[in-house]
Short mmCIF file of C-alpha atoms in Angstrom, two decimals:
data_model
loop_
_atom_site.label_atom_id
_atom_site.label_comp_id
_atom_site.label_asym_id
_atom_site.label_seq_id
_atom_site.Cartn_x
_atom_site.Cartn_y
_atom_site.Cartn_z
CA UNK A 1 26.87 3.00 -17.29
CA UNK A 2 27.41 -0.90 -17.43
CA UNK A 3 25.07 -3.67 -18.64
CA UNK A 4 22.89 -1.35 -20.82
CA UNK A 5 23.32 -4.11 -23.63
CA UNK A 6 20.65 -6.08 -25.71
CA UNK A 7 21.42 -9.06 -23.45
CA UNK A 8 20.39 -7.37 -19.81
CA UNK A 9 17.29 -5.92 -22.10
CA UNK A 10 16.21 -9.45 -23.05
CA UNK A 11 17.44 -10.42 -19.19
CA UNK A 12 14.66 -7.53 -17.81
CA UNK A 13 12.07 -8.27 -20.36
CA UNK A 14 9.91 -11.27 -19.22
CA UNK A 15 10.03 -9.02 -15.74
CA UNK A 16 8.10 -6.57 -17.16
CA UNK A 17 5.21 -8.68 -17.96
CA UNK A 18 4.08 -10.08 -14.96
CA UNK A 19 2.53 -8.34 -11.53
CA UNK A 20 5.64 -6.79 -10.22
CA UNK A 21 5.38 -5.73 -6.78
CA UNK A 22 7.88 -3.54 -4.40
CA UNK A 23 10.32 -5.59 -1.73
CA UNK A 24 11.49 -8.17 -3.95
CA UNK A 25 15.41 -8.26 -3.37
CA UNK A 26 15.81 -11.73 -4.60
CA UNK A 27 14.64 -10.39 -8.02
CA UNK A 28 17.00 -7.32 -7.79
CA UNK A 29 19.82 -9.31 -6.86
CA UNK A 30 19.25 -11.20 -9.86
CA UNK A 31 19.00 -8.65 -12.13
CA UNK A 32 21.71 -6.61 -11.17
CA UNK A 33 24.15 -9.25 -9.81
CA UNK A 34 27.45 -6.86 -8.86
CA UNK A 35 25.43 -4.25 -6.95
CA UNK A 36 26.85 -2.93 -3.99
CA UNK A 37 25.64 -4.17 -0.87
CA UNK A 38 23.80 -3.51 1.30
CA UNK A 39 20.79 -3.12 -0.80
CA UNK A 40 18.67 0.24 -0.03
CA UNK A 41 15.50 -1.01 -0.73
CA UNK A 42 13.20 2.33 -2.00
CA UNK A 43 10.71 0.22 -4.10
CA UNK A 44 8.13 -0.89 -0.85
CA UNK A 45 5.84 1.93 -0.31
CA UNK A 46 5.89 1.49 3.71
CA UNK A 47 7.19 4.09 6.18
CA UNK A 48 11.11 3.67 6.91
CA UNK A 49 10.82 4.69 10.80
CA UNK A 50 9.08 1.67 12.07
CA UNK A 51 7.26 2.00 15.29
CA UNK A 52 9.47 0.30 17.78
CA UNK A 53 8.41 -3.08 18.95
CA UNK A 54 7.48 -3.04 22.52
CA UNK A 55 9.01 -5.94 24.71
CA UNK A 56 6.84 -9.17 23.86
CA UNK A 57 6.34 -11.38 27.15
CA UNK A 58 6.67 -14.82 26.48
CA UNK A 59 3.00 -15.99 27.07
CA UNK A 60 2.39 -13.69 23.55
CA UNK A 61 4.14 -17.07 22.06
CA UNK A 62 3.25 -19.79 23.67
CA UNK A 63 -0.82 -19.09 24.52
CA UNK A 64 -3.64 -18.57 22.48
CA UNK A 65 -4.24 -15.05 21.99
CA UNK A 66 -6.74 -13.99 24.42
CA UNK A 67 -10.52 -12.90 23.19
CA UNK A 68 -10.56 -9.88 25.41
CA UNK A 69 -7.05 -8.12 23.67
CA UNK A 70 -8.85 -8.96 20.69
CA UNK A 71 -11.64 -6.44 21.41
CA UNK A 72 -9.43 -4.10 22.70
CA UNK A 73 -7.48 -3.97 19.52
CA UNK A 74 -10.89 -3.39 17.85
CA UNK A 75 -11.72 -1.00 20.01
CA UNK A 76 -8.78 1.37 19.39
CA UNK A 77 -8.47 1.06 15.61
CA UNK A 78 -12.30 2.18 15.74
CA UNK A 79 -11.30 5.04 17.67
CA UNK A 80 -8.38 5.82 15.48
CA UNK A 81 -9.77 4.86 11.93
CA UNK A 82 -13.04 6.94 12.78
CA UNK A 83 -15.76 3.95 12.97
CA UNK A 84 -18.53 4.58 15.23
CA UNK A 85 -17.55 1.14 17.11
CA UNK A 86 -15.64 -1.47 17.65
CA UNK A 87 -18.86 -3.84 16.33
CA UNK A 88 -17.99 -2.01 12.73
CA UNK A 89 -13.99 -3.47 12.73
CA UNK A 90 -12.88 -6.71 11.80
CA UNK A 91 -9.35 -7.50 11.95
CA UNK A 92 -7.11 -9.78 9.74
CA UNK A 93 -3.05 -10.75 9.22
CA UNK A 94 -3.52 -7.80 6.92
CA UNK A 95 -5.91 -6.69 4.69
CA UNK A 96 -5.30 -8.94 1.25
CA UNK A 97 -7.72 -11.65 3.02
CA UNK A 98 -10.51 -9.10 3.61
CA UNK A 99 -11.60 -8.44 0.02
CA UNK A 100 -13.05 -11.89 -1.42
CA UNK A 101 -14.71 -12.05 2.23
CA UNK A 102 -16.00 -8.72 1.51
CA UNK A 103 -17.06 -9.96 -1.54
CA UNK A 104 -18.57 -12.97 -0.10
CA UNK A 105 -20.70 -11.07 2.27
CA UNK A 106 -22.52 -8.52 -0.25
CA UNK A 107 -22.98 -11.04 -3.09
CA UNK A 108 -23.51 -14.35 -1.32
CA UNK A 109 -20.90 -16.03 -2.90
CA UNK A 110 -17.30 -15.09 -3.77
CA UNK A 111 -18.18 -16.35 -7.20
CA UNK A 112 -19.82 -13.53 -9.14
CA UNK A 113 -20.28 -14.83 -12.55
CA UNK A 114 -22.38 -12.42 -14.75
CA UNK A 115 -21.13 -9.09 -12.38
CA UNK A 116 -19.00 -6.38 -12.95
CA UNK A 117 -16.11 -4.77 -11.51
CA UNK A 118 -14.79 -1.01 -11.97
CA UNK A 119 -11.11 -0.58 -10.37
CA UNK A 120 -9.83 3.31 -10.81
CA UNK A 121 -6.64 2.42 -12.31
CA UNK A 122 -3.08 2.80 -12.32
CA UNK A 123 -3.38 1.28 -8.80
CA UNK A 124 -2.33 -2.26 -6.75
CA UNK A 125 -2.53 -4.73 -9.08
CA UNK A 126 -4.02 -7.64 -6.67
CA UNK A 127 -7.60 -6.04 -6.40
CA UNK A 128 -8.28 -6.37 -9.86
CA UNK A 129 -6.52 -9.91 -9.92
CA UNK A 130 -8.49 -11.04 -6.84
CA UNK A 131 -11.79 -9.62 -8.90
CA UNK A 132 -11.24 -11.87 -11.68
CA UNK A 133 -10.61 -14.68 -9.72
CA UNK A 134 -14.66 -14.27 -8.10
CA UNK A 135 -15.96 -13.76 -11.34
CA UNK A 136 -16.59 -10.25 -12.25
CA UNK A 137 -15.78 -8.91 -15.72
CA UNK A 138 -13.33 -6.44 -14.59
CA UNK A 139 -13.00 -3.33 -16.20
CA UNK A 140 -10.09 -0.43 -15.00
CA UNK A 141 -10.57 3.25 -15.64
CA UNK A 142 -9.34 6.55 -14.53
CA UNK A 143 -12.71 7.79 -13.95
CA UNK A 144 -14.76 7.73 -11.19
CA UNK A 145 -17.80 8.36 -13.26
CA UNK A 146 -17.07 5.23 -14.77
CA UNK A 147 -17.82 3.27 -11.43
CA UNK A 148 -21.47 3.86 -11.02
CA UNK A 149 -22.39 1.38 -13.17
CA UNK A 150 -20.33 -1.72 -11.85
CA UNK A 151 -21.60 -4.01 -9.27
CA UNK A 152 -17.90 -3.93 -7.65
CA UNK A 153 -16.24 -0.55 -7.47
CA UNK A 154 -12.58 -0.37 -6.36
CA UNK A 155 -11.08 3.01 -5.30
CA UNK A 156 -7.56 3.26 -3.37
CA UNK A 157 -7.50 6.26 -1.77
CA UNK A 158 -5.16 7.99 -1.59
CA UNK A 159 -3.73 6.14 -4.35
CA UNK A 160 -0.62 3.64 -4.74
CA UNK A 161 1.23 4.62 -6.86
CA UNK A 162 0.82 7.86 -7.79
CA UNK A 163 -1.46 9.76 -4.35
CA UNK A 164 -4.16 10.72 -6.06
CA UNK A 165 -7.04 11.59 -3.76
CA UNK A 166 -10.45 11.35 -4.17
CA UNK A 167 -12.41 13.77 -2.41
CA UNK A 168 -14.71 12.28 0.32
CA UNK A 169 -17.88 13.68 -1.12
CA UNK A 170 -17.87 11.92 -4.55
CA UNK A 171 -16.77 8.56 -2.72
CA UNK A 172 -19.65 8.81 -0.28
CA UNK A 173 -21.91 9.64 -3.53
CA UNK A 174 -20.58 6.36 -5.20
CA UNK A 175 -21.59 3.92 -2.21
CA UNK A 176 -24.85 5.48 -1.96
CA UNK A 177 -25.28 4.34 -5.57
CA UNK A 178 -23.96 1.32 -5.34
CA UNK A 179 -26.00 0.34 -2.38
CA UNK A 180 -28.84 1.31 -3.92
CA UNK A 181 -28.23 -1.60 -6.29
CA UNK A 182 -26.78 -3.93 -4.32
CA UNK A 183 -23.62 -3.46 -5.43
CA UNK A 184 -20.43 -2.57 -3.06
CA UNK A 185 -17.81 0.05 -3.36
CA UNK A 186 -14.39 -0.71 -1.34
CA UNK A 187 -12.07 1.75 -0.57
CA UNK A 188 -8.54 0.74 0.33
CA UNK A 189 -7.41 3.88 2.49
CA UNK A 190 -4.20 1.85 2.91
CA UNK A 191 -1.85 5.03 3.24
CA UNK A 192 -4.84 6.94 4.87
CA UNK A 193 -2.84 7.47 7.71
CA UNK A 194 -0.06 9.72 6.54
CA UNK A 195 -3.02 12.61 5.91
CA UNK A 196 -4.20 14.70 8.68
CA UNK A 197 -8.32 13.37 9.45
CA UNK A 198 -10.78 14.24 7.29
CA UNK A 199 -10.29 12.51 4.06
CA UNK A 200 -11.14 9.25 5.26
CA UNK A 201 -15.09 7.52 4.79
CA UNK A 202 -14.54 4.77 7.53
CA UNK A 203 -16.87 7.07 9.60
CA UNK A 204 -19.66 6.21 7.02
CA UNK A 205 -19.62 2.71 6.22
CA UNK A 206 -22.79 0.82 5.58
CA UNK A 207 -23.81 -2.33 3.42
CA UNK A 208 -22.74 -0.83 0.17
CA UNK A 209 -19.77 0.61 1.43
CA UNK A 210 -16.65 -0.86 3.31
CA UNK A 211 -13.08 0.43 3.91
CA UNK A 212 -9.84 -1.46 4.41
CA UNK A 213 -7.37 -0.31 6.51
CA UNK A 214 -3.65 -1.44 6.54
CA UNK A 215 -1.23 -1.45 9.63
CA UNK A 216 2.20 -2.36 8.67
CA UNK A 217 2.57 0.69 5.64
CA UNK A 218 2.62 3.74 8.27
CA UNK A 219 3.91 1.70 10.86
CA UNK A 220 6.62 0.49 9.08
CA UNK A 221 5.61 -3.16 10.20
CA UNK A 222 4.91 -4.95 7.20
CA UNK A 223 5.81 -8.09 8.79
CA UNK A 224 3.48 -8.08 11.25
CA UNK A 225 0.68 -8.56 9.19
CA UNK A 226 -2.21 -6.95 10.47
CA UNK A 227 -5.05 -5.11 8.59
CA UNK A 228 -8.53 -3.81 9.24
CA UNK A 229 -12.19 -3.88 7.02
CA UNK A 230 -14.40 -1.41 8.16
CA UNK A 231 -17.73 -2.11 7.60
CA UNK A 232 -22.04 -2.18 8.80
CA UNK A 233 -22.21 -4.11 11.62
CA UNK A 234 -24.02 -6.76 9.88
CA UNK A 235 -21.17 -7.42 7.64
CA UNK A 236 -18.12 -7.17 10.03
CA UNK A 237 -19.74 -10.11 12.30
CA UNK A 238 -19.92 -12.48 9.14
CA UNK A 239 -16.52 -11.22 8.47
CA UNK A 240 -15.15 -12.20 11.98
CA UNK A 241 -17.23 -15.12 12.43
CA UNK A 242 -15.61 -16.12 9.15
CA UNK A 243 -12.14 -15.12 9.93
CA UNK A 244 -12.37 -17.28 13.68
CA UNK A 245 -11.24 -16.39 17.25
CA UNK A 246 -7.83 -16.33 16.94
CA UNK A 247 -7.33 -14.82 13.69
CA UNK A 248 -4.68 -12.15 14.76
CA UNK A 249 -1.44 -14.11 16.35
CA UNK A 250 -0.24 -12.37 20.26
CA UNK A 251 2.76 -11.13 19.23
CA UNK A 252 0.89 -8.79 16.71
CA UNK A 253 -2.17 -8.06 18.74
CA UNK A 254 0.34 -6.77 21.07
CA UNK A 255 2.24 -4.42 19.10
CA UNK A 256 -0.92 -3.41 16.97
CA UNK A 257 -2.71 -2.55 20.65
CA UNK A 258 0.46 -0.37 21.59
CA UNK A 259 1.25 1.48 18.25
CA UNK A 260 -2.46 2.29 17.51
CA UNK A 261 -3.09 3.78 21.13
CA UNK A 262 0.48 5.40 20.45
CA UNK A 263 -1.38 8.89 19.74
CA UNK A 264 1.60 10.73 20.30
CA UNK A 265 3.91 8.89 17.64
CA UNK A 266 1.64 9.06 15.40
CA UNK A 267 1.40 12.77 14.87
CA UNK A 268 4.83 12.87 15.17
CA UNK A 269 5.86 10.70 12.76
CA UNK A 270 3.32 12.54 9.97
CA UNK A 271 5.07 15.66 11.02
CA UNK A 272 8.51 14.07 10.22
CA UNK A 273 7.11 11.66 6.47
CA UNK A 274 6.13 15.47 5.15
CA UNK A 275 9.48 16.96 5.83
CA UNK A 276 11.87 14.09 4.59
CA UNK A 277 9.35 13.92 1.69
CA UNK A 278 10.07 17.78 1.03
CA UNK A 279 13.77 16.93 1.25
CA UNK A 280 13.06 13.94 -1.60
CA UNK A 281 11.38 16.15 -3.44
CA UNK A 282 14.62 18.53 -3.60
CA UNK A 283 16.70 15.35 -4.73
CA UNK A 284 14.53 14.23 -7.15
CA UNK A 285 14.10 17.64 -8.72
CA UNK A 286 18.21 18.47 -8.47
CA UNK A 287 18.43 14.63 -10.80
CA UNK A 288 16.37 16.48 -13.25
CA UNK A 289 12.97 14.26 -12.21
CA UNK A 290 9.58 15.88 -12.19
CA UNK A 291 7.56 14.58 -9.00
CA UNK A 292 3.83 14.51 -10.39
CA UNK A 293 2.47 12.78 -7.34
CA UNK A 294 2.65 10.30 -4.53
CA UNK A 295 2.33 10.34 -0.33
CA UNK A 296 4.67 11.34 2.50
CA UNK A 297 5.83 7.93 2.13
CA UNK A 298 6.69 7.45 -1.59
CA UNK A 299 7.42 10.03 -4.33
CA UNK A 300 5.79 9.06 -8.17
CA UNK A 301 7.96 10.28 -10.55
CA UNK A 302 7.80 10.89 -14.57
CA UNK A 303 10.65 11.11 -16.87
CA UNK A 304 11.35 9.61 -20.74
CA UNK A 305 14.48 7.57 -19.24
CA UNK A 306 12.67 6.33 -16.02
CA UNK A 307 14.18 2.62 -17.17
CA UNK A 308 17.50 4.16 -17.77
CA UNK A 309 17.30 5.34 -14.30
CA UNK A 310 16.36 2.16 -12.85
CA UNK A 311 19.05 0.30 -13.76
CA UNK A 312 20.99 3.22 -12.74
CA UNK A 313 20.17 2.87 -9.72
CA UNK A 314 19.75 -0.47 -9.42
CA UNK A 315 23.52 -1.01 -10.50
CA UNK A 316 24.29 1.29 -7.33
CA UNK A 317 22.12 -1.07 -5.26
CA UNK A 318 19.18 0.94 -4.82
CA UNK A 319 16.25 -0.91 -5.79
CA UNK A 320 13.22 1.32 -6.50
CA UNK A 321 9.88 -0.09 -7.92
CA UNK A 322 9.11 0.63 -12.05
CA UNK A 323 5.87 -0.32 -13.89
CA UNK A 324 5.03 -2.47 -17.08
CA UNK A 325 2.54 -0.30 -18.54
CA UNK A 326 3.69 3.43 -16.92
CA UNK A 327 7.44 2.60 -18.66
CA UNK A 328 8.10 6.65 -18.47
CA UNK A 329 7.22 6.56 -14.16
CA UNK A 330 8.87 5.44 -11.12
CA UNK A 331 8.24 5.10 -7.41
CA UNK A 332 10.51 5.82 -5.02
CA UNK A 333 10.16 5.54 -1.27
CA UNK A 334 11.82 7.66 1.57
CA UNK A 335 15.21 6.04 2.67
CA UNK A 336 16.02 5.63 6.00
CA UNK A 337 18.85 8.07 7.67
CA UNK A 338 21.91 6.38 6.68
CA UNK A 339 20.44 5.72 3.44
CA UNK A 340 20.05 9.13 2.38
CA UNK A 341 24.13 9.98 1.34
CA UNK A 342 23.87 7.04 -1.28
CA UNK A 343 20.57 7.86 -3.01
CA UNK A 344 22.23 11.69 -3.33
CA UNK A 345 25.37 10.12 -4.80
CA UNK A 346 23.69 8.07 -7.39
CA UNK A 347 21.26 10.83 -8.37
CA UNK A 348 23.89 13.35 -8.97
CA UNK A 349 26.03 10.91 -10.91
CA UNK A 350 27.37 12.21 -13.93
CA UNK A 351 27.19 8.96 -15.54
CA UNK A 352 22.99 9.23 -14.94
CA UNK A 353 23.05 12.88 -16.45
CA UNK A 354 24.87 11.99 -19.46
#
C-alpha cells in the first residue's frame, strides 16, 4: 500500500482534531491526491436512491412561495412523522437552524449561562457544539440515566454513527422529567425514517419535549435542505413566527410536498435500504470487518486497523467517514449500483489483507 509513511501521518494528523464531518471531497482529494476518479463517496450517511425530483414549473423560481403549499407541506409531514397536527410542525432549510430556536423558546433566551446540557454520546458533533455556543456546561455520556439531571438533554435516535436505539418508553420517561423542571429533551430522529413506525415520540411532543425531523437523509436530497421540529403547539408558532413566511424556498416545498405524500416509495425504498444493507453486511464481513451497528443506510464498523483501512480505501477513491476519538471504527454508507463492483474490489484486495 502507498503513502503509509511518517509524512502522510503528519499530512492526516491536524485532520483528526477538528469536527470532521461526512461529504467533504475537497478534503479527500487533498489527502489522497492520485485517487482514482470518480470519487465513491461512502462517508455521508444519506440514502443513495434519491427520490426523483418531480418537474419544477417555473413560477417555483421566480414567485414567492405561496402560504397555502406551506401548510400543505405541514400538513403531510404531520401525517407522516405521527404529530397530531399540522399546528405541532414547523419547517426549516433543514433542521441545524431548529435547535438554538428550540432552545430559545423553552429557556427564554438562547443564552443559557448557569444550565446544563447532557448529549448521549458518540453522536453528531454540532449539537453539543451548538450547546456550548448558548451557554450550557455541556456534558456527553453514554447513559441515559445520566440525562435526568441536565436542563438540556440531547438524544439522536436512532443514533449517527453507530444506530443505537433508544426504546420509546425510557425517552418518553426522560421528557416527562425534564418538563417537570423546565428543562427540554430533543430528540433528533434524523434517520427515523428507515425503521418501520413505532419507534418514533413525535406523536408525544409537549413543552419539555420536541423532535427534529430531517428530509434530505432518507430522501437522498441533502441539497434541498429541508427539515422539521416537532413540537406543543405553543412552541412551533414561536418557532414559525420566528423562522418567517417564506422560510422554505418553492423549489423545495415542491419536492418535499411530493416525496412526503409519496407513500408508496417510501415503503419501498425501506424494503430495498434493508436488503442492500444485508448485502454490505456480507462485504464487510468477507474484508474481515465486524459490523457492531448502524442503519439501513450506513454500516458502523470496528476493527484495530480501521485507519489502515481508510487510507486503503481512500487511495482507491472511496472516501468513507473515520472518527478522532473512535480511531478503531468506521462508517460506511451504502453505494449506489454502479458503485458496488469497486467497493468489492478494494475490500478483497490482497494488499488490505496483508
Amino acid at each position: 500500500m502507498s503513502g503509509t509513511g511518517e509524512r502522510e501521518e503528519r499530512q492526516m494528523a491536524p485532520v483528526m482534531h477538528r469536527i470532521e464531518h461526512g461529504g467533504n471531497l475537497r478534503r479527500a482529494e487533498s489527502l489522497f491526491p492520485e485517487a482514482p476518479r470518480p470519487w465513491i463517496d461512502l462517508s455521508t450517511g444519506i440514502n443513495p436512491h434519491a427520490y426523483p425530483v418531480p418537474p419544477l414549473v417555473p413560477e417555483a423560481f421566480s414567485r414567492l412561495p405561496e402560504p397555502d403549499d406551506l401548510a400543505r407541506l405541514k400538513d403531510i409531514a404531520a401525517k407522516v412523522y405521527g404529530a397530531a397536527s399540522a399546528d405541532q410542525i414547523a419547517a426549516a432549510a433543514g433542521t441545524q437552524i431548529l435547535l438554538p430556536l428550540l432552545i430559545e423558546a423553552r429557556f427564554g433566551s438562547f443564552t443559557s449561562e448557569g444550565k446544563t446540557a447532557a448529549i448521549l454520546s458518540p453522536t453528531y458533533a454540532e449539537h453539543a457544539q451548538m450547546a456550548r455556543l448558548a451557554g450550557f456546561a455541556v456534558r456527553e455520556t453514554q447513559e441515559v440515566a445520566d440525562l435526568f439531571a441536565a436542563d438540556l438533554a440531547i438524544v439522536v435516535n436512532p443514533n449517527n454513527p453507530d444506530g443505537r436505539l433508544i426504546a420509546r418508553d425510557e425517552l418518553l420517561s426522560l421528557g416527562r422529567h425534564l418538563e417537570g423542571k423546565g428543562g427540554l429533551l430533543v430528540v433528533d430522529e434524523a434517520f427515523m425514517d428507515v425503521l418501520a413506525p413505532g419507534a418514533s415520540v413525535a406523536d408525544s411532543v409537549h413543552e419539555g419535549l420536541a423532535v427534529l425531523r430531517s428530509f434530505g437523509k432518507f430522501y437522498g436530497l441533502a441539497g434541498v435542505r429541508l427539515g422539521f421540529a416537532l413540537a406543543s403547539e405553543p412552541v412551533a408558532a414561536r418557532l414559525s413566527a420566528r423562522l418567517g413566511p417564506w422560510v422554505i424556498p418553492g423549489p423545495t416545498l415542491a419536492v418535499g410536498l411530493a416525496a412526503l405524500g409519496d407513500r408508496n416509495w417510501q415503503a419501498e425504498m425501506r424494503l430495498r435500504l434493508n436488503r442492500e444493507a444485508a448485502e454490505l453486511d456480507r462485504l464487510l464481513s468477507a474484508a474481515g470487518l465486524t459490523v457492531v451497528g448502524g442503519t439501513s443506510i450506513f454500516r458502523y464498523v470496528r476493527h484495530p486497523q480501521a485507519q489502515r483501512l481508510f487510507r486503503h480505501l481512500g487511495e482507491a477513491g472511496i472516501l468513507v467517514r473515520r472518527f478522532a476519538e473512535r480511531p478503531d471504527c468506521l462508517r460506511i454508507g451504502l453505494p449506489r449500483p454502479p458503485e458496488w463492483k469497486r467497493l468489492e474490489e478494494a475490500l478483497c484486495s490482497e494488499i488490505w489483507h496483508v
